[in-house]
Amino acid sequence: MITAQDLRDWLKMPPTANTDDAILDTCVASAVSKVREYAGRTFETTTTTTRVFPVIASRIFIDDAQAVTTVEASDDQTTWTTAATWQQTQSRSHITSIEIYEGPLWARVTGTFGWDAPPADVVTAALLTAARIYKRKDSPFGVESFADFGVRIARVDPDVAEQLQPWRRFDVIGGVA
C-alpha cells in the first residue's frame, strides 16, 4: 500500500536525512495495520483465489470482489455443492453482496479479489497515519507542547477517519452502513 520511501517523500525528508529506514518501515507497517483494522478490509492487490464466508440470513458480503466465477454451498465446510441459485449485487465501496437461496451455513466463492491499486483516500490515510506514528516519537506521552501549553493527541485522526469512512466495512467492524 505504502513504502518507507513514500513516507520519506510525504514528510519531505531530504535524501541526506539520517533516518533509520527500519524506523520508517515500522511506522509504515503499523499504519497499514491500523488502516486495515479501521476499514475492516485489506486493500490487497488483485488475485484469483477461493475464499470461504459465513452465510448470514442467506446472504454473504464479500470485500473487494472484481469478479465472482463460482459459488459453492456447505453446511459443514467439508461437503461442497455448487449453489444452484445465487444473485450477485455490487454495493458501495466495492463490497459485493451475494444472496444464496438455499440458505447454507457457509459459502465458498471463487473469483478475482482485490485492487489494481488502493484508492487514493486509503493511501492518503495510510500516509497520514504513518507520519503521525513517526512524529509521535517526539511526544511519547501523547502530548504535543507549544511554548507554555500542551495539547493531547487524539486517538483517531479525524482526517484519517474522514478519508476511510467510505471504505469501512460495517458488517466486519460493527455499526450501521
Short mmCIF file of N, CA and C in Angstrom, two decimals:
data_model
loop_
_atom_site.label_atom_id
_atom_site.label_comp_id
_atom_site.label_asym_id
_atom_site.label_seq_id
_atom_site.Cartn_x
_atom_site.Cartn_y
_atom_site.Cartn_z
N MET A 1 0.83 -1.19 0.00
CA MET A 1 0.00 0.00 0.00
C MET A 1 0.88 1.26 0.00
N ILE A 2 1.76 1.39 0.99
CA ILE A 2 2.75 2.47 1.02
C ILE A 2 4.09 1.90 1.44
N THR A 3 5.16 2.64 1.14
CA THR A 3 6.51 2.19 1.48
C THR A 3 7.21 3.24 2.34
N ALA A 4 8.37 2.87 2.85
CA ALA A 4 9.18 3.82 3.62
C ALA A 4 9.56 5.01 2.75
N GLN A 5 9.82 4.78 1.47
CA GLN A 5 10.16 5.90 0.57
C GLN A 5 8.96 6.82 0.38
N ASP A 6 7.76 6.26 0.31
CA ASP A 6 6.55 7.09 0.22
C ASP A 6 6.45 7.99 1.45
N LEU A 7 6.75 7.42 2.62
CA LEU A 7 6.70 8.20 3.86
C LEU A 7 7.78 9.28 3.87
N ARG A 8 8.99 8.94 3.41
CA ARG A 8 10.07 9.94 3.29
C ARG A 8 9.61 11.11 2.42
N ASP A 9 9.00 10.79 1.28
CA ASP A 9 8.52 11.83 0.37
C ASP A 9 7.41 12.66 1.01
N TRP A 10 6.49 11.99 1.70
CA TRP A 10 5.37 12.67 2.35
C TRP A 10 5.88 13.66 3.41
N LEU A 11 6.89 13.23 4.15
CA LEU A 11 7.46 14.09 5.21
C LEU A 11 8.47 15.09 4.67
N LYS A 12 8.71 15.03 3.36
CA LYS A 12 9.68 15.91 2.69
C LYS A 12 11.07 15.83 3.34
N MET A 13 11.47 14.61 3.62
CA MET A 13 12.81 14.38 4.17
C MET A 13 13.83 14.50 3.04
N PRO A 14 14.89 15.26 3.25
CA PRO A 14 15.91 15.34 2.21
C PRO A 14 16.59 13.98 2.03
N PRO A 15 17.10 13.72 0.84
CA PRO A 15 17.75 12.42 0.59
C PRO A 15 18.90 12.15 1.55
N THR A 16 19.47 13.21 2.09
CA THR A 16 20.61 13.03 3.00
C THR A 16 20.17 12.86 4.45
N ALA A 17 18.85 12.88 4.71
CA ALA A 17 18.37 12.75 6.09
C ALA A 17 18.87 11.44 6.67
N ASN A 18 19.43 11.53 7.86
CA ASN A 18 19.99 10.35 8.52
C ASN A 18 18.90 9.69 9.37
N THR A 19 17.88 9.16 8.70
CA THR A 19 16.79 8.49 9.39
C THR A 19 16.88 7.01 9.10
N ASP A 20 16.83 6.24 10.15
CA ASP A 20 16.92 4.78 10.03
C ASP A 20 15.70 4.25 9.27
N ASP A 21 15.94 3.58 8.15
CA ASP A 21 14.83 3.03 7.37
C ASP A 21 14.02 2.01 8.17
N ALA A 22 14.65 1.34 9.12
CA ALA A 22 13.92 0.37 9.94
C ALA A 22 12.82 1.07 10.73
N ILE A 23 13.08 2.28 11.20
CA ILE A 23 12.06 3.05 11.93
C ILE A 23 10.91 3.40 10.98
N LEU A 24 11.25 3.87 9.79
CA LEU A 24 10.21 4.21 8.81
C LEU A 24 9.42 2.97 8.41
N ASP A 25 10.10 1.84 8.21
CA ASP A 25 9.41 0.59 7.86
C ASP A 25 8.43 0.19 8.96
N THR A 26 8.84 0.34 10.22
CA THR A 26 7.97 0.01 11.34
C THR A 26 6.75 0.93 11.37
N CYS A 27 6.96 2.22 11.13
CA CYS A 27 5.85 3.17 11.10
C CYS A 27 4.88 2.84 9.97
N VAL A 28 5.41 2.49 8.82
CA VAL A 28 4.57 2.13 7.68
C VAL A 28 3.77 0.87 7.98
N ALA A 29 4.43 -0.15 8.51
CA ALA A 29 3.74 -1.41 8.83
C ALA A 29 2.63 -1.17 9.84
N SER A 30 2.92 -0.37 10.85
CA SER A 30 1.90 -0.06 11.87
C SER A 30 0.74 0.72 11.26
N ALA A 31 1.04 1.69 10.42
CA ALA A 31 -0.01 2.50 9.79
C ALA A 31 -0.90 1.64 8.90
N VAL A 32 -0.30 0.79 8.09
CA VAL A 32 -1.08 -0.09 7.20
C VAL A 32 -1.98 -0.99 8.03
N SER A 33 -1.45 -1.51 9.13
CA SER A 33 -2.24 -2.35 10.02
C SER A 33 -3.42 -1.58 10.61
N LYS A 34 -3.19 -0.35 11.03
CA LYS A 34 -4.26 0.47 11.60
C LYS A 34 -5.32 0.82 10.56
N VAL A 35 -4.90 1.11 9.35
CA VAL A 35 -5.86 1.41 8.27
C VAL A 35 -6.71 0.17 7.99
N ARG A 36 -6.08 -0.98 7.92
CA ARG A 36 -6.82 -2.22 7.67
C ARG A 36 -7.81 -2.49 8.80
N GLU A 37 -7.38 -2.30 10.03
CA GLU A 37 -8.25 -2.54 11.19
C GLU A 37 -9.43 -1.57 11.18
N TYR A 38 -9.17 -0.30 10.94
CA TYR A 38 -10.23 0.70 10.95
C TYR A 38 -11.23 0.47 9.82
N ALA A 39 -10.74 0.12 8.65
CA ALA A 39 -11.62 -0.08 7.50
C ALA A 39 -12.27 -1.46 7.48
N GLY A 40 -11.65 -2.43 8.13
CA GLY A 40 -12.20 -3.78 8.11
C GLY A 40 -11.93 -4.52 6.82
N ARG A 41 -10.88 -4.11 6.10
CA ARG A 41 -10.51 -4.75 4.83
C ARG A 41 -9.03 -4.53 4.59
N THR A 42 -8.46 -5.23 3.59
CA THR A 42 -7.02 -5.24 3.42
C THR A 42 -6.49 -4.41 2.26
N PHE A 43 -7.27 -4.17 1.23
CA PHE A 43 -6.82 -3.43 0.04
C PHE A 43 -5.62 -4.09 -0.63
N GLU A 44 -5.64 -5.42 -0.67
CA GLU A 44 -4.57 -6.19 -1.31
C GLU A 44 -4.65 -6.04 -2.83
N THR A 45 -3.56 -6.38 -3.50
CA THR A 45 -3.57 -6.35 -4.96
C THR A 45 -4.41 -7.51 -5.50
N THR A 46 -4.86 -7.39 -6.72
CA THR A 46 -5.78 -8.33 -7.33
C THR A 46 -5.18 -9.73 -7.45
N THR A 47 -5.94 -10.74 -7.00
CA THR A 47 -5.57 -12.14 -7.15
C THR A 47 -6.83 -12.97 -7.40
N THR A 48 -6.65 -14.08 -8.07
CA THR A 48 -7.74 -15.02 -8.25
C THR A 48 -7.56 -16.10 -7.21
N THR A 49 -8.60 -16.32 -6.43
CA THR A 49 -8.49 -17.27 -5.32
C THR A 49 -9.87 -17.76 -4.93
N THR A 50 -9.89 -18.68 -3.97
CA THR A 50 -11.13 -19.19 -3.40
C THR A 50 -11.15 -18.81 -1.93
N ARG A 51 -12.26 -18.25 -1.50
CA ARG A 51 -12.39 -17.83 -0.10
C ARG A 51 -13.69 -18.38 0.47
N VAL A 52 -13.70 -18.62 1.78
CA VAL A 52 -14.88 -19.16 2.46
C VAL A 52 -15.48 -18.06 3.34
N PHE A 53 -16.81 -17.93 3.28
CA PHE A 53 -17.52 -16.90 4.03
C PHE A 53 -18.68 -17.52 4.80
N PRO A 54 -18.98 -17.00 5.99
CA PRO A 54 -20.20 -17.44 6.67
C PRO A 54 -21.42 -16.83 5.97
N VAL A 55 -22.50 -17.59 5.93
CA VAL A 55 -23.73 -17.10 5.33
C VAL A 55 -24.65 -16.66 6.46
N ILE A 56 -25.09 -15.42 6.41
CA ILE A 56 -25.96 -14.87 7.44
C ILE A 56 -27.27 -14.47 6.77
N ALA A 57 -28.35 -15.10 7.18
CA ALA A 57 -29.68 -14.81 6.61
C ALA A 57 -29.65 -14.93 5.08
N SER A 58 -29.07 -16.01 4.58
CA SER A 58 -28.98 -16.31 3.15
C SER A 58 -28.14 -15.29 2.37
N ARG A 59 -27.28 -14.54 3.03
CA ARG A 59 -26.51 -13.51 2.35
C ARG A 59 -25.06 -13.54 2.84
N ILE A 60 -24.14 -13.29 1.91
CA ILE A 60 -22.74 -13.11 2.28
C ILE A 60 -22.27 -11.78 1.71
N PHE A 61 -21.33 -11.18 2.41
CA PHE A 61 -20.75 -9.94 1.95
C PHE A 61 -19.28 -10.18 1.67
N ILE A 62 -18.87 -9.88 0.45
CA ILE A 62 -17.52 -10.15 0.00
C ILE A 62 -16.84 -8.82 -0.26
N ASP A 63 -15.72 -8.61 0.37
CA ASP A 63 -14.99 -7.37 0.15
C ASP A 63 -14.17 -7.46 -1.11
N ASP A 64 -14.23 -6.40 -1.88
CA ASP A 64 -13.32 -6.16 -2.98
C ASP A 64 -13.31 -7.25 -4.04
N ALA A 65 -14.48 -7.77 -4.39
CA ALA A 65 -14.58 -8.78 -5.44
C ALA A 65 -14.65 -8.08 -6.79
N GLN A 66 -13.70 -8.41 -7.65
CA GLN A 66 -13.73 -7.87 -9.01
C GLN A 66 -14.66 -8.71 -9.88
N ALA A 67 -14.61 -10.02 -9.71
CA ALA A 67 -15.47 -10.93 -10.47
C ALA A 67 -15.64 -12.21 -9.68
N VAL A 68 -16.86 -12.73 -9.63
CA VAL A 68 -17.15 -14.00 -8.96
C VAL A 68 -17.45 -15.01 -10.05
N THR A 69 -16.74 -16.15 -10.03
CA THR A 69 -16.95 -17.17 -11.06
C THR A 69 -17.79 -18.33 -10.57
N THR A 70 -17.57 -18.81 -9.33
CA THR A 70 -18.39 -19.90 -8.80
C THR A 70 -18.72 -19.65 -7.34
N VAL A 71 -19.88 -20.16 -6.95
CA VAL A 71 -20.32 -20.12 -5.56
C VAL A 71 -20.73 -21.53 -5.18
N GLU A 72 -20.14 -22.04 -4.11
CA GLU A 72 -20.48 -23.36 -3.61
C GLU A 72 -21.03 -23.21 -2.19
N ALA A 73 -21.91 -24.12 -1.81
CA ALA A 73 -22.56 -24.05 -0.51
C ALA A 73 -22.25 -25.28 0.32
N SER A 74 -22.21 -25.07 1.65
CA SER A 74 -21.94 -26.18 2.56
C SER A 74 -22.55 -25.88 3.92
N ASP A 75 -22.95 -26.94 4.61
CA ASP A 75 -23.40 -26.78 5.99
C ASP A 75 -22.32 -27.19 6.98
N ASP A 76 -21.27 -27.88 6.50
CA ASP A 76 -20.25 -28.38 7.42
C ASP A 76 -18.81 -28.03 7.01
N GLN A 77 -18.61 -27.29 5.93
CA GLN A 77 -17.31 -26.93 5.37
C GLN A 77 -16.49 -28.15 4.94
N THR A 78 -17.15 -29.28 4.77
CA THR A 78 -16.49 -30.49 4.30
C THR A 78 -17.03 -30.88 2.93
N THR A 79 -18.34 -30.93 2.82
CA THR A 79 -19.00 -31.29 1.58
C THR A 79 -19.53 -30.03 0.92
N TRP A 80 -19.05 -29.76 -0.30
CA TRP A 80 -19.44 -28.55 -1.03
C TRP A 80 -20.22 -28.92 -2.26
N THR A 81 -21.31 -28.19 -2.52
CA THR A 81 -22.08 -28.36 -3.74
C THR A 81 -22.24 -26.99 -4.42
N THR A 82 -22.28 -27.02 -5.72
CA THR A 82 -22.44 -25.76 -6.46
C THR A 82 -23.80 -25.17 -6.12
N ALA A 83 -23.80 -23.92 -5.73
CA ALA A 83 -25.06 -23.24 -5.40
C ALA A 83 -25.84 -23.06 -6.69
N ALA A 84 -27.03 -23.64 -6.73
CA ALA A 84 -27.84 -23.61 -7.95
C ALA A 84 -28.37 -22.21 -8.22
N THR A 85 -28.78 -21.53 -7.20
CA THR A 85 -29.35 -20.19 -7.39
C THR A 85 -28.67 -19.20 -6.47
N TRP A 86 -28.04 -18.22 -7.08
CA TRP A 86 -27.42 -17.14 -6.31
C TRP A 86 -27.44 -15.88 -7.16
N GLN A 87 -27.45 -14.76 -6.47
CA GLN A 87 -27.52 -13.49 -7.16
C GLN A 87 -26.46 -12.56 -6.57
N GLN A 88 -25.70 -11.92 -7.45
CA GLN A 88 -24.63 -11.01 -7.03
C GLN A 88 -25.06 -9.57 -7.26
N THR A 89 -24.83 -8.73 -6.27
CA THR A 89 -25.07 -7.30 -6.43
C THR A 89 -23.85 -6.55 -5.93
N GLN A 90 -23.51 -5.47 -6.60
CA GLN A 90 -22.38 -4.63 -6.19
C GLN A 90 -22.92 -3.51 -5.32
N SER A 91 -22.39 -3.39 -4.15
CA SER A 91 -22.84 -2.31 -3.28
C SER A 91 -21.76 -1.24 -3.22
N ARG A 92 -21.91 -0.29 -2.33
CA ARG A 92 -20.95 0.80 -2.22
C ARG A 92 -19.59 0.28 -1.77
N SER A 93 -18.58 0.99 -2.07
CA SER A 93 -17.22 0.73 -1.60
C SER A 93 -16.69 -0.64 -2.02
N HIS A 94 -17.09 -1.12 -3.19
CA HIS A 94 -16.56 -2.38 -3.71
C HIS A 94 -16.87 -3.58 -2.82
N ILE A 95 -18.01 -3.57 -2.17
CA ILE A 95 -18.42 -4.74 -1.39
C ILE A 95 -19.53 -5.42 -2.17
N THR A 96 -19.30 -6.67 -2.50
CA THR A 96 -20.27 -7.44 -3.26
C THR A 96 -21.15 -8.21 -2.29
N SER A 97 -22.43 -8.19 -2.55
CA SER A 97 -23.38 -8.96 -1.76
C SER A 97 -23.86 -10.11 -2.62
N ILE A 98 -23.81 -11.30 -2.08
CA ILE A 98 -24.32 -12.47 -2.79
C ILE A 98 -25.42 -13.09 -1.95
N GLU A 99 -26.56 -13.28 -2.57
CA GLU A 99 -27.66 -13.93 -1.89
C GLU A 99 -27.75 -15.36 -2.41
N ILE A 100 -27.71 -16.31 -1.48
CA ILE A 100 -27.79 -17.74 -1.82
C ILE A 100 -29.14 -18.23 -1.34
N TYR A 101 -29.94 -18.71 -2.26
CA TYR A 101 -31.32 -19.01 -1.93
C TYR A 101 -31.51 -20.32 -1.16
N GLU A 102 -30.51 -21.21 -1.19
CA GLU A 102 -30.68 -22.47 -0.46
C GLU A 102 -30.52 -22.29 1.05
N GLY A 103 -29.84 -21.24 1.49
CA GLY A 103 -29.67 -20.96 2.91
C GLY A 103 -28.67 -21.84 3.63
N PRO A 104 -27.47 -22.10 3.05
CA PRO A 104 -26.47 -22.89 3.76
C PRO A 104 -25.80 -22.07 4.86
N LEU A 105 -24.93 -22.72 5.62
CA LEU A 105 -24.19 -22.03 6.67
C LEU A 105 -22.91 -21.39 6.15
N TRP A 106 -22.34 -21.97 5.08
CA TRP A 106 -21.06 -21.50 4.55
C TRP A 106 -21.12 -21.39 3.03
N ALA A 107 -20.34 -20.47 2.50
CA ALA A 107 -20.24 -20.34 1.04
C ALA A 107 -18.77 -20.27 0.68
N ARG A 108 -18.40 -21.02 -0.35
CA ARG A 108 -17.04 -20.99 -0.88
C ARG A 108 -17.12 -20.30 -2.24
N VAL A 109 -16.43 -19.16 -2.32
CA VAL A 109 -16.53 -18.31 -3.51
C VAL A 109 -15.18 -18.28 -4.22
N THR A 110 -15.21 -18.56 -5.51
CA THR A 110 -14.01 -18.45 -6.34
C THR A 110 -14.20 -17.24 -7.25
N GLY A 111 -13.15 -16.43 -7.30
CA GLY A 111 -13.23 -15.24 -8.14
C GLY A 111 -11.96 -14.43 -8.05
N THR A 112 -12.03 -13.24 -8.58
CA THR A 112 -10.91 -12.31 -8.55
C THR A 112 -11.20 -11.27 -7.48
N PHE A 113 -10.30 -11.17 -6.52
CA PHE A 113 -10.48 -10.26 -5.40
C PHE A 113 -9.33 -9.27 -5.35
N GLY A 114 -9.59 -8.10 -4.81
CA GLY A 114 -8.52 -7.14 -4.58
C GLY A 114 -8.65 -5.89 -5.40
N TRP A 115 -7.55 -5.19 -5.50
CA TRP A 115 -7.49 -3.87 -6.14
C TRP A 115 -6.33 -3.82 -7.10
N ASP A 116 -6.53 -3.17 -8.22
CA ASP A 116 -5.40 -2.91 -9.11
C ASP A 116 -4.44 -1.95 -8.41
N ALA A 117 -5.00 -0.98 -7.70
CA ALA A 117 -4.24 -0.04 -6.85
C ALA A 117 -5.21 0.41 -5.76
N PRO A 118 -4.74 0.58 -4.53
CA PRO A 118 -5.64 1.04 -3.47
C PRO A 118 -6.20 2.42 -3.81
N PRO A 119 -7.41 2.73 -3.35
CA PRO A 119 -7.98 4.05 -3.60
C PRO A 119 -7.09 5.15 -3.01
N ALA A 120 -7.09 6.31 -3.64
CA ALA A 120 -6.25 7.42 -3.19
C ALA A 120 -6.56 7.81 -1.75
N ASP A 121 -7.84 7.74 -1.35
CA ASP A 121 -8.20 8.06 0.03
C ASP A 121 -7.49 7.15 1.02
N VAL A 122 -7.39 5.89 0.67
CA VAL A 122 -6.78 4.91 1.56
C VAL A 122 -5.27 5.15 1.65
N VAL A 123 -4.64 5.45 0.54
CA VAL A 123 -3.20 5.74 0.53
C VAL A 123 -2.93 6.99 1.37
N THR A 124 -3.74 8.02 1.19
CA THR A 124 -3.57 9.24 1.98
C THR A 124 -3.74 8.97 3.47
N ALA A 125 -4.75 8.18 3.82
CA ALA A 125 -4.97 7.84 5.23
C ALA A 125 -3.78 7.08 5.79
N ALA A 126 -3.21 6.17 5.01
CA ALA A 126 -2.04 5.41 5.47
C ALA A 126 -0.84 6.33 5.66
N LEU A 127 -0.64 7.26 4.74
CA LEU A 127 0.48 8.21 4.87
C LEU A 127 0.29 9.13 6.07
N LEU A 128 -0.93 9.64 6.27
CA LEU A 128 -1.20 10.49 7.44
C LEU A 128 -0.93 9.73 8.73
N THR A 129 -1.37 8.49 8.77
CA THR A 129 -1.18 7.67 9.97
C THR A 129 0.29 7.35 10.19
N ALA A 130 1.01 6.99 9.13
CA ALA A 130 2.44 6.69 9.26
C ALA A 130 3.22 7.92 9.72
N ALA A 131 2.89 9.09 9.17
CA ALA A 131 3.56 10.32 9.56
C ALA A 131 3.28 10.63 11.03
N ARG A 132 2.06 10.40 11.44
CA ARG A 132 1.69 10.65 12.84
C ARG A 132 2.46 9.72 13.77
N ILE A 133 2.55 8.46 13.39
CA ILE A 133 3.29 7.50 14.22
C ILE A 133 4.77 7.88 14.27
N TYR A 134 5.32 8.29 13.14
CA TYR A 134 6.73 8.69 13.11
C TYR A 134 6.96 9.91 14.00
N LYS A 135 6.10 10.90 13.89
CA LYS A 135 6.25 12.13 14.69
C LYS A 135 5.98 11.87 16.18
N ARG A 136 5.23 10.83 16.46
CA ARG A 136 4.86 10.52 17.86
C ARG A 136 6.09 10.20 18.70
N LYS A 137 7.18 9.81 18.07
CA LYS A 137 8.40 9.54 18.84
C LYS A 137 8.87 10.78 19.58
N ASP A 138 8.46 11.96 19.10
CA ASP A 138 8.83 13.21 19.75
C ASP A 138 7.86 13.60 20.87
N SER A 139 6.76 12.85 21.01
CA SER A 139 5.79 13.13 22.09
C SER A 139 5.35 11.80 22.71
N PRO A 140 6.25 11.15 23.43
CA PRO A 140 5.98 9.80 23.93
C PRO A 140 4.82 9.71 24.92
N PHE A 141 4.43 10.83 25.53
CA PHE A 141 3.33 10.79 26.49
C PHE A 141 2.00 11.21 25.87
N GLY A 142 2.00 11.41 24.57
CA GLY A 142 0.76 11.75 23.88
C GLY A 142 0.37 13.21 24.01
N VAL A 143 1.34 14.07 24.35
CA VAL A 143 1.06 15.49 24.49
C VAL A 143 2.01 16.26 23.60
N GLU A 144 1.46 17.09 22.73
CA GLU A 144 2.27 17.94 21.86
C GLU A 144 2.39 19.29 22.55
N SER A 145 3.60 19.77 22.76
CA SER A 145 3.82 21.01 23.50
C SER A 145 4.03 22.19 22.57
N PHE A 146 3.47 23.32 22.96
CA PHE A 146 3.65 24.59 22.27
C PHE A 146 3.91 25.65 23.33
N ALA A 147 5.14 26.05 23.48
CA ALA A 147 5.52 27.09 24.45
C ALA A 147 5.00 26.74 25.84
N ASP A 148 3.97 27.45 26.33
CA ASP A 148 3.50 27.28 27.71
C ASP A 148 2.34 26.32 27.87
N PHE A 149 1.88 25.70 26.81
CA PHE A 149 0.75 24.79 26.95
C PHE A 149 0.94 23.56 26.08
N GLY A 150 0.15 22.52 26.35
CA GLY A 150 0.22 21.28 25.58
C GLY A 150 -1.15 20.86 25.12
N VAL A 151 -1.20 20.07 24.09
CA VAL A 151 -2.45 19.57 23.53
C VAL A 151 -2.36 18.06 23.47
N ARG A 152 -3.37 17.39 24.04
CA ARG A 152 -3.40 15.93 23.99
C ARG A 152 -3.73 15.50 22.57
N ILE A 153 -3.03 14.49 22.09
CA ILE A 153 -3.21 13.99 20.73
C ILE A 153 -4.36 13.00 20.71
N ALA A 154 -5.30 13.17 19.77
CA ALA A 154 -6.47 12.31 19.65
C ALA A 154 -6.07 10.90 19.22
N ARG A 155 -6.89 9.89 19.58
CA ARG A 155 -6.60 8.50 19.23
C ARG A 155 -6.79 8.24 17.74
N VAL A 156 -7.87 8.74 17.16
CA VAL A 156 -8.11 8.56 15.73
C VAL A 156 -8.10 9.95 15.10
N ASP A 157 -7.20 10.14 14.18
CA ASP A 157 -7.09 11.41 13.47
C ASP A 157 -8.38 11.64 12.69
N PRO A 158 -9.06 12.76 12.90
CA PRO A 158 -10.32 12.99 12.19
C PRO A 158 -10.16 13.02 10.67
N ASP A 159 -9.01 13.46 10.19
CA ASP A 159 -8.78 13.45 8.73
C ASP A 159 -8.65 12.03 8.20
N VAL A 160 -8.02 11.16 8.97
CA VAL A 160 -7.91 9.75 8.58
C VAL A 160 -9.30 9.11 8.59
N ALA A 161 -10.08 9.38 9.63
CA ALA A 161 -11.44 8.83 9.71
C ALA A 161 -12.27 9.29 8.51
N GLU A 162 -12.14 10.56 8.14
CA GLU A 162 -12.88 11.08 7.00
C GLU A 162 -12.45 10.42 5.69
N GLN A 163 -11.15 10.19 5.52
CA GLN A 163 -10.64 9.54 4.31
C GLN A 163 -11.14 8.10 4.20
N LEU A 164 -11.21 7.41 5.33
CA LEU A 164 -11.56 5.98 5.31
C LEU A 164 -13.05 5.70 5.43
N GLN A 165 -13.83 6.68 5.83
CA GLN A 165 -15.26 6.45 6.08
C GLN A 165 -15.96 5.75 4.91
N PRO A 166 -15.77 6.18 3.67
CA PRO A 166 -16.48 5.49 2.57
C PRO A 166 -16.01 4.06 2.34
N TRP A 167 -14.87 3.69 2.87
CA TRP A 167 -14.29 2.38 2.60
C TRP A 167 -14.44 1.41 3.76
N ARG A 168 -15.11 1.80 4.83
CA ARG A 168 -15.26 0.93 6.00
C ARG A 168 -16.27 -0.18 5.74
N ARG A 169 -15.96 -1.36 6.24
CA ARG A 169 -16.89 -2.49 6.16
C ARG A 169 -17.58 -2.60 7.49
N PHE A 170 -18.82 -2.11 7.55
CA PHE A 170 -19.55 -2.11 8.81
C PHE A 170 -20.00 -3.49 9.23
N ASP A 171 -20.14 -4.41 8.28
CA ASP A 171 -20.51 -5.77 8.64
C ASP A 171 -19.35 -6.48 9.33
N VAL A 172 -18.12 -5.97 9.19
CA VAL A 172 -16.96 -6.56 9.84
C VAL A 172 -16.64 -5.84 11.14
N ILE A 173 -16.67 -4.49 11.12
CA ILE A 173 -16.26 -3.72 12.28
C ILE A 173 -17.40 -3.39 13.22
N GLY A 174 -18.64 -3.62 12.79
CA GLY A 174 -19.81 -3.31 13.60
C GLY A 174 -20.35 -1.94 13.23
N GLY A 175 -21.59 -1.72 13.52
CA GLY A 175 -22.19 -0.42 13.23
C GLY A 175 -23.17 -0.52 12.09
N VAL A 176 -23.62 0.61 11.64
CA VAL A 176 -24.64 0.69 10.61
C VAL A 176 -24.03 1.27 9.35
N ALA A 177 -24.30 0.67 8.22
CA ALA A 177 -23.76 1.17 6.95
C ALA A 177 -24.48 2.42 6.50
#
